[in-house]
């Protein structure tokens, strides 16, 4: 599966036809600074209008008393009885509650993020074998961040400091620039918007190639759905996915695919998780009339959580957290939207080719519903 097809054009914004390298450089400066050398006022205005986050001024630092938290500055948003906290370190979501109920499993203010809880995964999610890939005739080697398995995992931005450029009551926008580094000599402007409204939480990740050459790109995010109390074992999981990506047990790298029909990993009609350990990517997702695919978790308290992904996300990883610290294991269900498959930088499965000046956006969200515990479906 390759996301570079024309069918994905609605999620991508191409640079003007015939742009020269000099014009790309000028527009890049315009996007980053609001004005670039040689860019006209009209051109700067247009790019500022179309990409206001790239030229916005940083929002004032808030909650200064929390600035020494391991996750950095905390940015709170709310809508009705919904509350969420977004963090400076990694630009992720630390907690999301509705009333007194945890919707996403949090990590504590005085703790480092564990298990990538809530973190954006850029410029690839999941694992990259040996940290190596080949792109446009060049071999690249990135640092191994999962050395015990000889893999690189979850991109580069989990421990970077992000900027908050907009902070409203129910909306926050975090940005960072991924500059060239060893093994990834490309430049991306990355933006994640978190928005609460009557429909719940919506998260949109946008990346723009502000470099002067094409870049390989994929993204994901790592929220954990909360079982409310206890562990996920008694929850009913529904995921309408036809195919599971198989991985080897030593390095968790893809070895093939299999239909879920007739296997322990068939959650299409909703069933109890039980003691099954899951750390697998699923694809061939069934979508509703809005193009959304859903992961639904029915909890013992009669409430359910629905996580949706738009068509930019053809893969969802499900993770029962069995490899986390003992007091954190199976206390949240990782439901990870991914635009690319595990090892996408090597296989090309879902990998996006971002040309200079081009933008790619992907959205996911979370809603809370009352549940029919017999089927796992909302009502």
XYZ file of N, CA and C in Angstrom, residues 194-350:
471
model
N -4.775 20.469 18.435
C -5.687 19.755 19.318
C -6.917 20.632 19.547
N -8.101 20.051 19.351
C -9.326 20.837 19.382
C -10.424 20.046 20.083
N -11.045 20.640 21.086
C -12.189 20.044 21.760
C -13.464 20.755 21.325
N -14.511 19.968 21.010
C -15.825 20.548 20.732
C -16.886 19.549 21.164
N -18.119 19.764 20.741
C -19.211 18.894 21.177
C -19.028 17.448 20.732
N -18.203 17.235 19.717
C -17.971 15.887 19.206
C -16.790 15.192 19.867
N -16.091 15.876 20.762
C -14.958 15.275 21.444
C -13.642 15.918 21.059
N -12.601 15.119 20.991
C -11.241 15.577 20.680
C -10.930 15.310 19.216
N -10.315 16.287 18.567
C -9.836 16.135 17.195
C -8.382 16.570 17.146
N -7.538 15.751 16.504
C -6.109 16.026 16.410
C -5.705 15.974 14.941
N -5.086 17.050 14.457
C -4.648 17.106 13.066
C -3.154 17.378 13.011
N -2.430 16.491 12.353
C -0.980 16.630 12.173
C -0.705 17.043 10.736
N 0.071 18.116 10.577
C 0.400 18.650 9.264
C 1.912 18.789 9.142
N 2.450 18.303 8.040
C 3.887 18.463 7.777
C 4.065 19.117 6.418
N 4.939 20.101 6.355
C 5.287 20.777 5.112
C 6.778 20.624 4.857
N 7.120 20.207 3.670
C 8.525 20.093 3.282
C 9.043 21.484 2.951
N 9.857 22.047 3.831
C 10.419 23.377 3.597
C 11.883 23.277 3.181
N 12.295 22.078 2.793
C 13.630 21.891 2.255
C 13.647 22.053 0.752
N 14.796 21.741 0.141
C 14.955 21.941 -1.297
C 15.009 20.630 -2.069
N 14.630 19.508 -1.414
C 14.569 18.216 -2.098
C 13.452 17.386 -1.486
N 12.995 16.406 -2.234
C 11.907 15.544 -1.780
C 12.308 14.810 -0.506
N 11.323 14.545 0.348
C 11.569 13.899 1.630
C 10.629 12.712 1.809
N 11.119 11.597 2.380
C 10.231 10.492 2.741
C 9.525 10.819 4.057
N 8.241 10.478 4.137
C 7.475 10.930 5.312
C 6.363 9.941 5.653
N 6.180 9.745 6.933
C 5.001 9.077 7.482
C 4.821 9.639 8.887
N 3.656 9.447 9.467
C 3.434 9.941 10.821
C 2.443 9.041 11.538
N 2.379 9.229 12.827
C 1.414 8.524 13.656
C 1.286 9.232 14.983
N 0.472 8.684 15.870
C 0.388 9.196 17.238
C 0.069 8.025 18.149
N 0.327 8.198 19.465
C 0.350 7.047 20.366
C -0.564 7.244 21.582
N -1.857 7.500 21.391
C -2.754 7.589 22.552
C -3.075 6.203 23.106
N -3.417 6.162 24.395
C -3.868 4.944 25.053
C -5.300 5.155 25.549
N -6.216 4.318 25.123
C -7.597 4.397 25.581
C -7.681 3.833 26.997
N -8.359 4.557 27.879
C -8.400 4.164 29.286
C -9.546 3.196 29.560
N -9.293 2.110 30.321
C -10.370 1.199 30.707
C -11.174 1.700 31.899
N -10.904 2.913 32.351
C -11.557 3.545 33.512
C -10.898 3.051 34.800
N -11.067 1.783 35.130
C -10.420 1.205 36.301
C -9.853 -0.151 35.918
N -8.809 -0.551 36.643
C -8.252 -1.865 36.398
C -7.511 -1.945 35.079
N -7.618 -3.137 34.447
C -6.877 -3.404 33.229
C -7.836 -3.562 32.056
N -7.264 -3.705 30.870
C -8.082 -3.744 29.654
C -8.738 -5.101 29.420
N -8.387 -6.107 30.206
C -8.812 -7.477 29.946
C -10.323 -7.635 29.821
N -11.080 -6.911 30.656
C -12.537 -7.067 30.661
C -13.239 -6.139 29.668
N -12.491 -5.335 28.951
C -13.089 -4.436 27.973
C -13.384 -5.182 26.671
N -14.379 -4.691 25.949
C -14.723 -5.242 24.638
C -14.111 -4.345 23.579
N -13.291 -4.934 22.718
C -12.643 -4.206 21.640
C -13.351 -4.505 20.326
N -13.644 -3.439 19.575
C -14.167 -3.603 18.216
C -13.271 -2.834 17.263
N -12.736 -3.544 16.282
C -11.903 -2.948 15.245
C -12.245 -3.659 13.940
N -12.861 -2.924 13.038
C -13.256 -3.518 11.764
C -12.094 -3.411 10.776
N -11.155 -4.336 10.956
C -9.980 -4.433 10.092
C -9.916 -5.853 9.554
N -9.668 -5.977 8.267
C -9.655 -7.298 7.638
C -8.303 -7.998 7.730
N -7.230 -7.236 7.959
C -5.883 -7.787 7.812
C -4.997 -7.388 8.985
N -4.211 -8.340 9.476
C -3.200 -8.072 10.497
C -1.821 -8.211 9.864
N -0.923 -7.285 10.193
C 0.464 -7.365 9.744
C 1.231 -8.257 10.710
N 1.815 -9.317 10.185
C 2.564 -10.269 11.005
C 3.971 -9.745 11.256
N 4.507 -10.016 12.448
C 5.859 -9.594 12.796
C 6.617 -10.748 13.439
N 7.927 -10.660 13.373
C 8.738 -11.687 14.033
C 8.783 -11.402 15.529
N 8.914 -12.422 16.364
C 8.842 -12.212 17.817
C 10.071 -11.541 18.409
N 11.209 -11.591 17.724
C 12.432 -11.026 18.292
C 12.521 -9.516 18.097
N 12.233 -9.039 16.881
C 12.440 -7.625 16.581
C 11.150 -6.900 16.241
N 10.054 -7.626 16.146
C 8.738 -7.055 15.839
C 8.740 -6.298 14.515
N 9.399 -6.891 13.539
C 9.434 -6.330 12.189
C 8.499 -7.134 11.288
N 7.904 -6.504 10.288
C 6.921 -7.190 9.445
C 7.508 -8.391 8.708
N 6.725 -9.475 8.686
C 7.106 -10.669 7.939
C 6.047 -11.056 6.909
N 4.922 -10.373 6.903
C 3.835 -10.705 5.990
C 2.516 -10.226 6.559
N 1.420 -10.700 5.997
C 0.084 -10.342 6.467
C -0.780 -11.592 6.511
N -1.885 -11.505 7.258
C -2.867 -12.580 7.245
C -4.251 -12.001 7.473
N -5.293 -12.607 6.896
C -6.657 -12.189 7.207
C -6.952 -12.481 8.677
N -7.700 -11.593 9.320
C -8.041 -11.819 10.726
C -9.123 -12.875 10.887
N -9.854 -13.167 9.834
C -10.977 -14.110 9.908
C -10.514 -15.454 10.473
N -11.175 -15.877 11.545
C -10.862 -17.157 12.158
C -9.690 -17.151 13.106
N -9.095 -15.985 13.371
C -7.951 -15.903 14.278
C -8.353 -15.238 15.587
N -7.429 -15.273 16.551
C -7.661 -14.612 17.847
C -7.699 -13.093 17.705
N -7.277 -12.589 16.561
C -7.177 -11.142 16.367
C -8.339 -10.585 15.540
N -9.419 -11.336 15.468
C -10.615 -10.879 14.755
C -11.520 -10.142 15.738
N -11.469 -8.814 15.699
C -12.280 -7.973 16.576
C -13.334 -7.212 15.776
N -13.655 -7.687 14.587
C -14.560 -6.950 13.708
C -15.948 -6.783 14.312
N -16.395 -7.752 15.079
C -17.742 -7.686 15.642
C -17.733 -7.377 17.135
N -16.561 -7.118 17.685
C -16.446 -6.756 19.085
C -16.397 -7.978 19.980
N -15.327 -8.107 20.744
C -15.245 -9.176 21.742
C -14.253 -8.781 22.827
N -14.354 -9.504 23.952
C -13.526 -9.197 25.109
C -12.050 -9.460 24.787
N -11.203 -8.557 25.272
C -9.773 -8.696 25.035
C -9.206 -9.878 25.803
N -9.668 -10.082 27.048
C -9.151 -11.166 27.860
C -7.672 -10.991 28.132
N -6.947 -12.091 28.180
C -5.512 -12.041 28.481
C -4.648 -11.968 27.226
N -5.263 -11.811 26.058
C -4.518 -11.770 24.808
C -3.549 -10.593 24.788
N -2.287 -10.867 24.512
C -1.283 -9.812 24.347
C -1.287 -9.370 22.887
N -1.468 -8.070 22.677
C -1.556 -7.535 21.321
C -0.514 -6.424 21.165
N 0.265 -6.501 20.135
C 1.152 -5.409 19.716
C 1.296 -5.558 18.205
N 0.203 -5.254 17.502
C 0.090 -5.578 16.085
C -0.566 -4.434 15.325
N -0.141 -4.267 14.078
C -0.756 -3.295 13.182
C -1.825 -3.993 12.346
N -2.917 -3.265 12.118
C -4.038 -3.769 11.336
C -4.298 -2.815 10.176
N -4.799 -3.367 9.072
C -5.104 -2.550 7.903
C -6.302 -3.128 7.171
N -6.598 -2.594 5.973
C -7.836 -2.898 5.266
C -9.018 -2.593 6.176
N -9.079 -1.345 6.594
C -10.054 -0.872 7.569
C -11.393 -0.580 6.903
N -12.472 -0.953 7.569
C -13.817 -0.594 7.117
C -14.099 0.841 7.539
N -14.645 1.636 6.620
C -14.871 3.057 6.900
C -16.343 3.408 6.792
N -16.743 4.435 7.546
C -18.124 4.890 7.504
C -18.320 5.876 6.356
N -19.502 6.471 6.291
C -19.817 7.362 5.171
C -18.962 8.626 5.164
N -18.332 8.946 6.305
C -17.433 10.099 6.378
C -15.981 9.719 6.100
N -15.742 8.469 5.731
C -14.389 8.018 5.449
C -13.580 7.686 6.686
N -14.258 7.556 7.832
C -13.551 7.277 9.079
C -13.597 5.794 9.422
N -12.476 5.288 9.924
C -12.417 3.953 10.516
C -12.351 4.122 12.032
N -12.889 3.130 12.771
C -13.074 3.282 14.208
C -12.425 2.156 14.993
N -11.860 2.527 16.139
C -11.497 1.584 17.198
C -12.429 1.900 18.358
N -13.191 0.891 18.808
C -14.155 1.129 19.887
C -13.810 0.244 21.077
N -13.806 0.860 22.254
C -13.526 0.144 23.493
C -14.713 0.322 24.427
N -15.442 -0.783 24.697
C -16.564 -0.763 25.633
C -16.049 -1.150 27.012
N -16.308 -0.297 28.000
C -15.739 -0.479 29.329
C -16.779 -1.044 30.296
N -16.288 -1.527 31.413
C -17.174 -2.117 32.400
C -18.099 -1.130 33.079
N -17.803 0.180 32.988
C -18.657 1.175 33.631
C -19.818 1.601 32.744
N -19.995 0.939 31.597
C -21.105 1.264 30.707
C -20.807 2.352 29.707
N -19.652 2.967 29.817
C -19.240 3.959 28.834
C -18.319 3.322 27.809
N -18.248 3.954 26.661
C -17.357 3.470 25.621
C -16.549 4.604 25.037
N -15.397 4.267 24.498
C -14.529 5.227 23.839
C -14.427 4.829 22.375
N -14.615 5.792 21.503
C -14.427 5.560 20.076
C -13.301 6.420 19.553
N -12.291 5.790 18.987
C -11.201 6.523 18.348
C -11.348 6.350 16.849
N -11.416 7.474 16.122
C -11.578 7.423 14.668
C -10.309 7.934 13.985
N -10.108 7.450 12.767
C -8.999 7.924 11.939
C -9.540 8.251 10.560
N -9.006 9.305 9.941
C -9.459 9.648 8.596
C -8.701 8.821 7.565
N -8.951 9.094 6.283
C -8.405 8.251 5.220
C -6.900 8.401 5.034
N -6.298 9.404 5.669
C -4.838 9.514 5.623
C -4.168 8.430 6.450
N -4.940 7.793 7.336
C -4.413 6.743 8.204
C -4.955 5.382 7.757
N -4.217 4.619 6.949
C -4.679 3.296 6.537
C -4.305 2.185 7.516
N -3.553 2.511 8.588
C -3.093 1.513 9.550
C -3.414 1.975 10.969
N -3.719 1.000 11.830
C -3.880 1.256 13.257
C -3.140 0.157 14.013
N -2.260 0.560 14.911
C -1.571 -0.387 15.790
C -2.360 -0.516 17.092
N -2.583 -1.745 17.546
C -3.218 -2.000 18.824
C -2.174 -2.605 19.758
N -2.091 -2.061 20.979
C -1.034 -2.439 21.914
C -1.617 -2.518 23.316
N -1.528 -3.697 23.930
C -2.083 -3.890 25.271
C -1.107 -3.514 26.382
N 0.054 -3.020 26.026
C 0.974 -2.451 27.017
C 1.683 -3.466 27.881
N 1.874 -4.671 27.363
C 2.460 -5.727 28.192
C 3.939 -5.517 28.483
N 4.621 -4.674 27.750
C 6.052 -4.467 27.962
C 6.358 -3.199 28.755
N 5.331 -2.523 29.248
C 5.542 -1.333 30.065
C 5.944 -1.736 31.484
N 6.214 -0.745 32.336
C 6.539 -1.023 33.732
C 5.392 -1.798 34.379
N 5.687 -2.640 35.359
C 4.646 -3.507 35.925
C 3.372 -2.788 36.355
N 3.497 -1.597 36.935
C 2.296 -0.904 37.402
C 1.544 -0.189 36.279
N 2.057 -0.259 35.043
C 1.414 0.403 33.910
C 0.903 -0.599 32.872
N 1.263 -1.864 33.029
C 0.920 -2.857 32.024
C -0.583 -3.087 31.951
N -1.107 -3.080 30.716
C -2.504 -3.405 30.414
C -3.488 -2.457 31.101
N -3.027 -1.281 31.507
C -3.903 -0.290 32.126
C -4.342 0.791 31.135
N -3.950 0.619 29.898
C -4.411 1.446 28.796
C -4.238 0.641 27.522
N -5.079 0.915 26.534
C -4.983 0.218 25.253
C -4.430 1.185 24.224
N -3.195 0.939 23.792
C -2.641 1.765 22.732
C -3.443 1.561 21.452
N -3.941 2.645 20.891
C -4.675 2.623 19.618
C -4.030 3.699 18.758
N -3.094 3.300 17.915
C -2.145 4.219 17.296
C -2.447 4.420 15.815
N -2.965 5.579 15.424
C -3.119 5.865 13.986
C -1.749 5.945 13.324
N -1.622 5.352 12.137
C -0.351 5.386 11.408
C -0.627 5.588 9.921
N 0.072 6.549 9.308
C -0.067 6.730 7.859
C 0.761 5.715 7.095
N 1.784 5.160 7.731
C 2.630 4.157 7.098
C 2.687 2.902 7.934
N 2.981 1.785 7.301
C 3.106 0.507 7.995
C 4.391 0.470 8.811
N 4.518 -0.479 9.743
C 5.813 -0.694 10.372
C 6.893 -0.917 9.297
N 8.047 -0.300 9.507
C 9.185 -0.387 8.585
C 8.903 0.275 7.234
N 8.024 1.281 7.231
C 7.607 1.914 5.973
C 8.753 2.588 5.232
N 9.739 3.124 5.947
C 10.848 3.785 5.256
C 11.638 2.800 4.389
N 11.648 1.526 4.785
C 12.306 0.517 3.953
C 11.359 -0.057 2.903
N 10.141 -0.403 3.316
C 9.230 -1.117 2.412
C 8.480 -0.197 1.464
N 8.312 1.071 1.850
C 7.496 1.996 1.069
C 6.011 1.827 1.298
N 5.605 0.932 2.198
C 4.194 0.641 2.427
C 3.532 1.787 3.197
N 2.840 2.658 2.478
C 2.219 3.826 3.073
C 3.120 5.042 3.127
